[in-house]
mmCIF file of C-alpha atoms and ligand atoms in Angstrom:
data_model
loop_
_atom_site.group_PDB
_atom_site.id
_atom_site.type_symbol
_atom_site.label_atom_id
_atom_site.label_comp_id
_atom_site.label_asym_id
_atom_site.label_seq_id
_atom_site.Cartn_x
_atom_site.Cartn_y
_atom_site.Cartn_z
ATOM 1 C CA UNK A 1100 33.779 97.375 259.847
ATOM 2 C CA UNK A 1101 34.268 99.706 262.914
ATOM 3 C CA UNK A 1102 37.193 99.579 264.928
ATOM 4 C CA UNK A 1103 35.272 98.131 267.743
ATOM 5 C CA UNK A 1104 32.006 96.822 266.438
ATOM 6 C CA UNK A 1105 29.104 95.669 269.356
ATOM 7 C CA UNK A 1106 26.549 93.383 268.206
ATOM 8 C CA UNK A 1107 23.434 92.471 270.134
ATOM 9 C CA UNK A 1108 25.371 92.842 273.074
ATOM 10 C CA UNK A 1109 23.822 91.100 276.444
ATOM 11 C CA UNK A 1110 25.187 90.492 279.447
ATOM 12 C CA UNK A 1111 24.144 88.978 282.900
ATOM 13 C CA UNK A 1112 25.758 89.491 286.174
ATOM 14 C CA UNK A 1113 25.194 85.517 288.163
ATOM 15 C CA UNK A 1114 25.025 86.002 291.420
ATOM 16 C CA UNK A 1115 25.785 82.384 293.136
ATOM 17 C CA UNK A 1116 25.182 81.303 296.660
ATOM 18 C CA UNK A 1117 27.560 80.426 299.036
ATOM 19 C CA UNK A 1118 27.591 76.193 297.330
ATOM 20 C CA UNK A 1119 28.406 78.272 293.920
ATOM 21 C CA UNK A 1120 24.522 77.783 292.819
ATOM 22 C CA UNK A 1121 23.317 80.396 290.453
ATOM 23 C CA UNK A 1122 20.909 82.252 292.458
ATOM 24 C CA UNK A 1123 19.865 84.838 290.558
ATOM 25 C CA UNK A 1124 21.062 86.859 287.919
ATOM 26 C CA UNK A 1125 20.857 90.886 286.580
ATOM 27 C CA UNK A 1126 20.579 91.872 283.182
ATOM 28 C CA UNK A 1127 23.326 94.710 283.068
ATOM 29 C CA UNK A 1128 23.301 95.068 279.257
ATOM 30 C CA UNK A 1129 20.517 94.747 277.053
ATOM 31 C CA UNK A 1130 21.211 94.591 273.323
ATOM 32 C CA UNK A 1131 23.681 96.947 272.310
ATOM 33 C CA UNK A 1132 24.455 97.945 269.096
ATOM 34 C CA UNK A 1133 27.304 100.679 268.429
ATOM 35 C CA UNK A 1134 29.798 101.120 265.927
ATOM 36 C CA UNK A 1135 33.073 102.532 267.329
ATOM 37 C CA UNK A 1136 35.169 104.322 264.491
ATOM 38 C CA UNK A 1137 38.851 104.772 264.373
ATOM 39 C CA UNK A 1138 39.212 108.640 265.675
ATOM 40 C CA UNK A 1139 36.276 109.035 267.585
ATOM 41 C CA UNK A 1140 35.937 110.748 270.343
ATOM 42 C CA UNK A 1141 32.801 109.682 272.113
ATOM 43 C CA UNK A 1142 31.619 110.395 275.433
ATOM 44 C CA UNK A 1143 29.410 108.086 277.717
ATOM 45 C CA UNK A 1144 26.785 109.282 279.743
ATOM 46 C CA UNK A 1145 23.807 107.912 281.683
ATOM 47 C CA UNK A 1146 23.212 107.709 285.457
ATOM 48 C CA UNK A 1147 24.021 105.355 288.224
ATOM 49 C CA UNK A 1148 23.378 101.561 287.555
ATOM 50 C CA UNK A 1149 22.433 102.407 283.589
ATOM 51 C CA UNK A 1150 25.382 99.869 283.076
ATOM 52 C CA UNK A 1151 28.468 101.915 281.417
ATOM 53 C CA UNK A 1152 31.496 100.051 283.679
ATOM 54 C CA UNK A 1153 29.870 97.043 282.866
ATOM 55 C CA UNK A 1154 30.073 97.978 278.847
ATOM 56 C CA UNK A 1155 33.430 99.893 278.887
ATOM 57 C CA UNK A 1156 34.587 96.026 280.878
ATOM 58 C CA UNK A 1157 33.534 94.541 277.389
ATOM 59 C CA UNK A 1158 35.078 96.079 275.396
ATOM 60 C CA UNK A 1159 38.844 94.806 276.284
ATOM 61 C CA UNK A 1160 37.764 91.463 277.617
ATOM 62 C CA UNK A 1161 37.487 91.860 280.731
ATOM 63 C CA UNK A 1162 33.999 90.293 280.611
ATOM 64 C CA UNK A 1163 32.717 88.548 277.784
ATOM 65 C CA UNK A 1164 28.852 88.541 276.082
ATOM 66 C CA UNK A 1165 26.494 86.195 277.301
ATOM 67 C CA UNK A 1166 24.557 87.035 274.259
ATOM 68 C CA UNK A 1167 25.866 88.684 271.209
ATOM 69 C CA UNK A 1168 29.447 89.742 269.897
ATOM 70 C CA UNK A 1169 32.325 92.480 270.611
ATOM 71 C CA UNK A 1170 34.901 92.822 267.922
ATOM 72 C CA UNK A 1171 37.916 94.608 268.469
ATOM 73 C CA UNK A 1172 39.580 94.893 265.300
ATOM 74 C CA UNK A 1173 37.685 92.222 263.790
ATOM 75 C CA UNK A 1174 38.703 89.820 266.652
ATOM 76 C CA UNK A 1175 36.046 88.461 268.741
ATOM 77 C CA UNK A 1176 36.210 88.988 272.256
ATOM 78 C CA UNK A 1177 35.595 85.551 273.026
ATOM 79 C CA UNK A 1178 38.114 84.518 271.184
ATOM 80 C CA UNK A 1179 40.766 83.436 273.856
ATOM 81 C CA UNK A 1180 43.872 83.016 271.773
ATOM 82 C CA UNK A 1181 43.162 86.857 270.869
ATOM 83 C CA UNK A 1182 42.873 88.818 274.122
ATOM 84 C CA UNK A 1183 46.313 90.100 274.143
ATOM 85 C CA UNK A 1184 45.941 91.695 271.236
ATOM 86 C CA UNK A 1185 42.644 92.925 272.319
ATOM 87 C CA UNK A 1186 43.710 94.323 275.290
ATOM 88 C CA UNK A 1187 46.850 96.244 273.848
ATOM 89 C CA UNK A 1188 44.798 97.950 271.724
ATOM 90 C CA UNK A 1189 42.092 98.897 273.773
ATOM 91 C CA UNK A 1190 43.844 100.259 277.142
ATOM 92 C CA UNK A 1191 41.287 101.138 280.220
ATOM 93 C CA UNK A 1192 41.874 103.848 282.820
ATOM 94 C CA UNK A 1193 39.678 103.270 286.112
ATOM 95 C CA UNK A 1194 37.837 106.146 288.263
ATOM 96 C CA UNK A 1195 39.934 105.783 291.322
ATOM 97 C CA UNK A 1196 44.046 106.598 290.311
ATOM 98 C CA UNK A 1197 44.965 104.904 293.736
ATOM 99 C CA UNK A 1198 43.903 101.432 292.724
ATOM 100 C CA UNK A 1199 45.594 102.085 288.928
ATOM 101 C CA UNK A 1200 49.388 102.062 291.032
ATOM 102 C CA UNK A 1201 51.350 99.268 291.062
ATOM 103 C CA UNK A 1202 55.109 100.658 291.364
ATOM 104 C CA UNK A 1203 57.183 102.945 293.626
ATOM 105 C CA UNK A 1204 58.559 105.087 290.790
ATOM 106 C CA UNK A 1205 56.067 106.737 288.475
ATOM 107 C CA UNK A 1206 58.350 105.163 285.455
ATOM 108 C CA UNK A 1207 58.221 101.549 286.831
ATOM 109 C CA UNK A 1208 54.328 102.349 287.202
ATOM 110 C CA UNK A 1209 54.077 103.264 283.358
ATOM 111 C CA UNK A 1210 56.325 100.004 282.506
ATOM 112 C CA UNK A 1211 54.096 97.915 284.431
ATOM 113 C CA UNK A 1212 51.426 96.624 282.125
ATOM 114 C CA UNK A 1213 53.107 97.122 278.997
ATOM 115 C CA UNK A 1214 56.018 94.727 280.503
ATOM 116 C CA UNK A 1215 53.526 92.111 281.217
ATOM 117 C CA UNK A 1216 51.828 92.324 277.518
ATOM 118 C CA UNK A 1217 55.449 91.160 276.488
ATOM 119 C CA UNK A 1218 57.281 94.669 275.404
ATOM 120 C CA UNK A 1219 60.753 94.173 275.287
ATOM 121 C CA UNK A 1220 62.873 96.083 277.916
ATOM 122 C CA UNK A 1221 64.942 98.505 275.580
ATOM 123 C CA UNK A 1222 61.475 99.130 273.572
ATOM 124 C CA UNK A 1223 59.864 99.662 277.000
ATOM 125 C CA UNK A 1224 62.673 102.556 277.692
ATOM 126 C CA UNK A 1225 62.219 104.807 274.716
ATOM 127 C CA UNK A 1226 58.297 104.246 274.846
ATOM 128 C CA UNK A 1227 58.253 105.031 278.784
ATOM 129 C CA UNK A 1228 60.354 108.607 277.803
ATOM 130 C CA UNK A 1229 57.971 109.068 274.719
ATOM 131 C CA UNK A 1230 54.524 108.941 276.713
ATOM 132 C CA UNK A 1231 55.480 110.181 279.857
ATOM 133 C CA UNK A 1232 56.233 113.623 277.788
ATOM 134 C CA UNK A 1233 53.094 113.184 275.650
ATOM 135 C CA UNK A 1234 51.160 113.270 279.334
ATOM 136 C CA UNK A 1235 53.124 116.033 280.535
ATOM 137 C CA UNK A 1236 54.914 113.960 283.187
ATOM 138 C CA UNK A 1237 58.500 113.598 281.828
ATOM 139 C CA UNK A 1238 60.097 115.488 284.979
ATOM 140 C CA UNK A 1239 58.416 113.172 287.764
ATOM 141 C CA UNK A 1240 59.613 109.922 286.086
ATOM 142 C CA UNK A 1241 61.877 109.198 289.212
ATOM 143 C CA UNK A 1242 59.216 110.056 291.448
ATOM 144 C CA UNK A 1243 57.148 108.031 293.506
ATOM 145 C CA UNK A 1244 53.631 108.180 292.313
ATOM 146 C CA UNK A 1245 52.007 108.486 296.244
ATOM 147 C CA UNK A 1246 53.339 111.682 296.054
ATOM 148 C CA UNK A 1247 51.212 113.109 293.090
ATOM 149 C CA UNK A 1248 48.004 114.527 292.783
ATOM 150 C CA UNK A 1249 45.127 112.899 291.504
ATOM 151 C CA UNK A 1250 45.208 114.190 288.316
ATOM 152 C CA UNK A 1251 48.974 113.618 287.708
ATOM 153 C CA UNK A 1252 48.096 109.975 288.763
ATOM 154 C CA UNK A 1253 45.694 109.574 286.449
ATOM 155 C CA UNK A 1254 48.082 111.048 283.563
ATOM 156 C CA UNK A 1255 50.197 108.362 284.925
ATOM 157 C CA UNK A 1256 47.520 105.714 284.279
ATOM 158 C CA UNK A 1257 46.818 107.179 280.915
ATOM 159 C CA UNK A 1258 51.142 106.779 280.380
ATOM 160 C CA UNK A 1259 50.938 103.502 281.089
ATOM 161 C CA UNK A 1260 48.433 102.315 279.018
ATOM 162 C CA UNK A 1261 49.760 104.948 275.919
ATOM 163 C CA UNK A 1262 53.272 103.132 276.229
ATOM 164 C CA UNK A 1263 50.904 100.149 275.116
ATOM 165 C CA UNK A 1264 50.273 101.725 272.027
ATOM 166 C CA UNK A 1265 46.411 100.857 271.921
ATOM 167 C CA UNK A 1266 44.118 102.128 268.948
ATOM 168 C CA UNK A 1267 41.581 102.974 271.554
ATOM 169 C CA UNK A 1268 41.626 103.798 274.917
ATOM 170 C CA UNK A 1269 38.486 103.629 277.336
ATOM 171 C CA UNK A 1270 38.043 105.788 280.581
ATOM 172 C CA UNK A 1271 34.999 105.056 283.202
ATOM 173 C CA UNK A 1272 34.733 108.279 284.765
ATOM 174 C CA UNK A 1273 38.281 108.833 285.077
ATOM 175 C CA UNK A 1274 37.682 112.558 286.681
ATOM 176 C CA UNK A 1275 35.212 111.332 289.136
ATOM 177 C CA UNK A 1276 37.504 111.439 292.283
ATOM 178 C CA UNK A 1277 39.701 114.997 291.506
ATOM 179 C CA UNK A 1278 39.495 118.078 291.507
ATOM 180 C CA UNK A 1279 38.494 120.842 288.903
ATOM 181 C CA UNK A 1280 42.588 121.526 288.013
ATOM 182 C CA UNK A 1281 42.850 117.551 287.737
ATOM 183 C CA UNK A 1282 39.888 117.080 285.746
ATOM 184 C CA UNK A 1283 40.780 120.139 283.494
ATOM 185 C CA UNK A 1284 44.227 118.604 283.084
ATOM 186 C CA UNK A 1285 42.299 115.104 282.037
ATOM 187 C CA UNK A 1286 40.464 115.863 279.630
ATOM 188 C CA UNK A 1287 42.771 118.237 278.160
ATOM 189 C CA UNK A 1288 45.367 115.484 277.985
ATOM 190 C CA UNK A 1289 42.802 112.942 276.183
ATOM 191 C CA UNK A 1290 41.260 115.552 273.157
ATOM 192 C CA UNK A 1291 44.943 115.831 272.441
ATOM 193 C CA UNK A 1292 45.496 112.125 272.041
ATOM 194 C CA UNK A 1293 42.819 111.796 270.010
ATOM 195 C CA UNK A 1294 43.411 115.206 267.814
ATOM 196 C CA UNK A 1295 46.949 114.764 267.554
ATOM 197 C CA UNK A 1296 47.561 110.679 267.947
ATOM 198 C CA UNK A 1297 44.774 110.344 266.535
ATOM 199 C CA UNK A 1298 43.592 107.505 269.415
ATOM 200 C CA UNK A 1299 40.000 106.527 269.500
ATOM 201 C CA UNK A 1300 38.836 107.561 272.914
ATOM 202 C CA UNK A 1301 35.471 106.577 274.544
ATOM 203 C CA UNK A 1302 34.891 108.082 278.085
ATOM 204 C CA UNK A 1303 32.236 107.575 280.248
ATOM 205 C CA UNK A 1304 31.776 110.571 282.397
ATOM 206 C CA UNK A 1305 28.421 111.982 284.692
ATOM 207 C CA UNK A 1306 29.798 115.767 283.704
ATOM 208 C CA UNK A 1307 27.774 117.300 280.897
ATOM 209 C CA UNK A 1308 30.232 119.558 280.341
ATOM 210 C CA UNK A 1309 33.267 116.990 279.506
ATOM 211 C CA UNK A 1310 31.305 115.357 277.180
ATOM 212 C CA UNK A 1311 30.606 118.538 275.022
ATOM 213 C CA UNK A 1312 34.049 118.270 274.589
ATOM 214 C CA UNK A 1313 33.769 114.923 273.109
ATOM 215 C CA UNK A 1314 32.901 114.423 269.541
ATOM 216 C CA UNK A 1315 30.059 111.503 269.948
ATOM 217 C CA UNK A 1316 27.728 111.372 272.828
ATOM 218 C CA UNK A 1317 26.439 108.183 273.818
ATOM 219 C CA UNK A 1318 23.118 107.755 276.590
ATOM 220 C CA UNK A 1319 23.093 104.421 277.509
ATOM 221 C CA UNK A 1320 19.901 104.407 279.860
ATOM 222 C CA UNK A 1321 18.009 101.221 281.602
ATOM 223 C CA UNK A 1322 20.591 98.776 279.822
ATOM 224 C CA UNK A 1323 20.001 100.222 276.803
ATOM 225 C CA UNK A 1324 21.620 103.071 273.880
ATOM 226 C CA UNK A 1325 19.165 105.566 273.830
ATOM 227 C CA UNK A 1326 20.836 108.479 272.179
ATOM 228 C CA UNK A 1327 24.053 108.262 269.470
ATOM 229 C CA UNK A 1328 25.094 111.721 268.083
ATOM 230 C CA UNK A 1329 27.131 114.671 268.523
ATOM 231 C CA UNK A 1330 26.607 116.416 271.579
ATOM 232 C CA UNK A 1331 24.938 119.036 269.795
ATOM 233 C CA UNK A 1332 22.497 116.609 268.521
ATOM 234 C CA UNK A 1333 22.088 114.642 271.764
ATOM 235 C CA UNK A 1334 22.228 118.081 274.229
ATOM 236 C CA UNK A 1335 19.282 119.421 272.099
ATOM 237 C CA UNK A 1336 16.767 116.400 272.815
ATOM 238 C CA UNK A 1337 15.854 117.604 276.037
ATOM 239 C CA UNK A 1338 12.558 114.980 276.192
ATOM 240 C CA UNK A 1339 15.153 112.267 276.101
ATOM 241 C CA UNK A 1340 17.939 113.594 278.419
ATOM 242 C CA UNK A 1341 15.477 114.242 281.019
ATOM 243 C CA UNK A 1342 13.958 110.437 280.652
ATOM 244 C CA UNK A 1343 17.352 109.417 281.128
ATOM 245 C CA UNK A 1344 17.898 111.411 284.285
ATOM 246 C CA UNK A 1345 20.309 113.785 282.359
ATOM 247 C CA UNK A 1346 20.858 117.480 282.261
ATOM 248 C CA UNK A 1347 22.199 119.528 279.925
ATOM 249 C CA UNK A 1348 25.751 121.799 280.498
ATOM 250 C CA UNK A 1349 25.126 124.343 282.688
ATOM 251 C CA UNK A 1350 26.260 126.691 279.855
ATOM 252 C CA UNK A 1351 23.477 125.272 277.991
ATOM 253 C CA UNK A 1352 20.951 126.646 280.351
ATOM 254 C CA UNK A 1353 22.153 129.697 280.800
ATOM 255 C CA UNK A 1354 22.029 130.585 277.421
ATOM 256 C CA UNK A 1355 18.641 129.023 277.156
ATOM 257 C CA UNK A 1356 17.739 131.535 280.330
ATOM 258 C CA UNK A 1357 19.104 134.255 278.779
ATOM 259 C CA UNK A 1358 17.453 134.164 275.253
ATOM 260 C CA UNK A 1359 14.568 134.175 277.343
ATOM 261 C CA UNK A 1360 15.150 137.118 278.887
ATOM 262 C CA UNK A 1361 15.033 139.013 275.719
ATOM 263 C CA UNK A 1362 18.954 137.921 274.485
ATOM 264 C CA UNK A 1363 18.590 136.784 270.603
ATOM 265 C CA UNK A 1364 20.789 133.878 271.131
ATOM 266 C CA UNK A 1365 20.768 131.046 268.507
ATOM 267 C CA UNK A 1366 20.390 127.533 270.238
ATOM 268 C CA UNK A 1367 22.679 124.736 270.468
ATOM 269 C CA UNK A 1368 25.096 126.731 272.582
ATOM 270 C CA UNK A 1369 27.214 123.508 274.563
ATOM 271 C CA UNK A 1370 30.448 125.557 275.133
ATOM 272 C CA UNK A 1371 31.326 128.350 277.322
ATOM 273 C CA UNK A 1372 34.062 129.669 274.163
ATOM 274 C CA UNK A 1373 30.733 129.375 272.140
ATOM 275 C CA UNK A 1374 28.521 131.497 274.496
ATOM 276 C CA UNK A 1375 31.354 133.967 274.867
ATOM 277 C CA UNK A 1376 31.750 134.388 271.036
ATOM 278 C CA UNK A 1377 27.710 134.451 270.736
ATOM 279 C CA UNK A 1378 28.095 137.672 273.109
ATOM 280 C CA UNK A 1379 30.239 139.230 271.493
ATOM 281 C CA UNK A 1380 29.038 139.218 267.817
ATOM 282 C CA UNK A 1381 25.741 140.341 269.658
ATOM 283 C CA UNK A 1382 27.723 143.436 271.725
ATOM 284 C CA UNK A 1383 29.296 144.404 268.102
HETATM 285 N N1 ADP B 928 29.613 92.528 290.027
HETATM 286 C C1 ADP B 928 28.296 92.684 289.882
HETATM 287 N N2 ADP B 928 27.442 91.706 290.279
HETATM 288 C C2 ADP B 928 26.102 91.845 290.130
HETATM 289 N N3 ADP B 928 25.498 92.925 289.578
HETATM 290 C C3 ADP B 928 26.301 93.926 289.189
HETATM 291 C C4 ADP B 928 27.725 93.863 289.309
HETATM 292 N N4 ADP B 928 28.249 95.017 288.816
HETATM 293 C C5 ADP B 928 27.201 95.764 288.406
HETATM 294 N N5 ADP B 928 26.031 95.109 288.608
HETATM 295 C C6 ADP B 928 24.692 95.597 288.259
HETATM 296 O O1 ADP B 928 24.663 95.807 286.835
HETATM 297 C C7 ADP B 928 23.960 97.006 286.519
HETATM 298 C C8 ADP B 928 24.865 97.944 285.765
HETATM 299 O O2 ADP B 928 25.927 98.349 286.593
HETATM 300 P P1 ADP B 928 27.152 99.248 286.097
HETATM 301 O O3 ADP B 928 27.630 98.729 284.801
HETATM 302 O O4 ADP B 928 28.150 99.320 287.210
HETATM 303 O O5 ADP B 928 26.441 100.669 285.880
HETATM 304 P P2 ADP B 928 27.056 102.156 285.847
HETATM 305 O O6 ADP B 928 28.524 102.044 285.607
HETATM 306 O O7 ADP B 928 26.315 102.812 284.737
HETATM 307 O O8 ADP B 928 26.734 102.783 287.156
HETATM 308 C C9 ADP B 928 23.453 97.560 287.849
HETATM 309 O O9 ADP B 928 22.143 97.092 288.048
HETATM 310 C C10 ADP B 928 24.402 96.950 288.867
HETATM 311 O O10 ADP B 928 23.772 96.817 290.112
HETATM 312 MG MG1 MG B 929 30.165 102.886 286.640
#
């Protein structure tokens, strides 16, 4: 058993008229199978309308299958009695940090949901001082939170759903709306959750290059998974990327562009530390 396991996961979007009659509906998810393991790291990609927000919503309950099973922990998704459990152990962090703040002082903001899955208050104080230093927002506590940048919001986001203490946390393009300090900061701030809290991340991103920092990648494409390995694995099937309206990093290129121009690089470079270190044991 994973720590999330999806099983011939469907789902349809109903679109109703304006009497409430189902009008139509959109297959959004086409059955999915993926087994998420405690410490993974796995990255998301696939382009616009391939149906990631609508998988990363399953997998906390925030929709439920209309064919097929998500187990968090060996509870069922669908199991009503069980979705608080499910949802403080898998914590979400949305794209836009605006819409993620609920408080007027960044440590009320952090309290927030944790307080409403039923954490008692003097608990709620040692855990707010715990994660707020983990995301490298300790001093701004008594801040408000309109003040910050985009990427200290969303390390406020990611606080608040830490002091939850999930197993997993999942992030739909959480670097989508800042800028390159802010996403730096991001996905610095996640690896180290999951290297040194050892929390299962899965983070669905449109940059190649934040998923070669993951430690899974996983193309969903047309409702469907259509590649599952490391990015080394999934960065080298070019054929597939492309079908999926992918690229590789732009690191990856270059190094493909030099070895072409006469450089003996090896392939599978996905890193820019890993290009550097390739041109230096060439220089030597
Ligand atoms: N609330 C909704 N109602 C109807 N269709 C939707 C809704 N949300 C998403 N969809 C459709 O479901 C499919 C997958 O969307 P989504 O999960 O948002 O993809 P992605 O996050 O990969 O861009 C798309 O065809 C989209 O138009
Ligand atoms: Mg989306």
């Amino acid at each position: 058993m994973g720590l999330i396991d999806v099983k011939n996961l469907t789902f349809d979007y109903i679109i109703r008229d304006e009497n409430d009659q189902i009008e139509s509906s959109v297959r959004a998810l086409d059955d999915i199978n993926l087994e998420v393991n405690a410490g993974d790291f796995i990255a998301v990609l696939g382009r616009n309308g391939s149906g990631k927000s609508t998988f990363a919503k399953m997998l906390n309950a925030i929709l439920l299958p209309t064919f097929g099973d998500v187990l968090v922990i060996g509870m069922n998704t669908k199991d009503e009695s069980r979705m608080l459990d499910i949802r403080k152990n898998v914590g979400m962090v949305f794209q836009n940090p605006d819409n993620q703040i609920v408080a007027n002082v960044v440590e009320e903001d952090i309290a927030f949901g944790p307080e409403n899955l039923g954490v008692p208050s003097d608990e709620m104080r040692r855990r707010v001082d715990e994660v707020s230093s983990t995301v490298g927002m300790k001093e701004y506590l008594l801040k408000s939170p309109n003040n910050l940048s985009g990427g200290q919001k969303q390390r406020v986001a990611i606080a608040g759903v830490l002091a939850m203490k999930p197993k997993c946390i999942v992030l739909d393009e959480p670097t989508a709306m800042l800028d390159p300090i802010g996403r730096r900061d991001i996905i610095e701030t996640v690896s180290k959750l999951n290297r040194e809290e050892g929390i299962t991340i899965i983070m669905i991103t449109h940059y190649m290059e934040e998923a070669a920092a993951a430690k899974r990648v996983v193309v969903i494409d047309k409702n469907k998974v259509r590649a599952d390995g490391t990015p080394r694995e999934v960065f080298a099937d070019y054929k597939t990327l492309r079908e999926c309206g992918l690229d590789v990093p732009q690191v990856t290129e270059l190094a493909g562009l030099l070895k072409n121009a006469g450089l003996p690089l090896r392939d599978g470079i996905i890193t820019i530390e890993e290009l550097i270190s390739e041109l230096k044991t060439r220089k030597s």
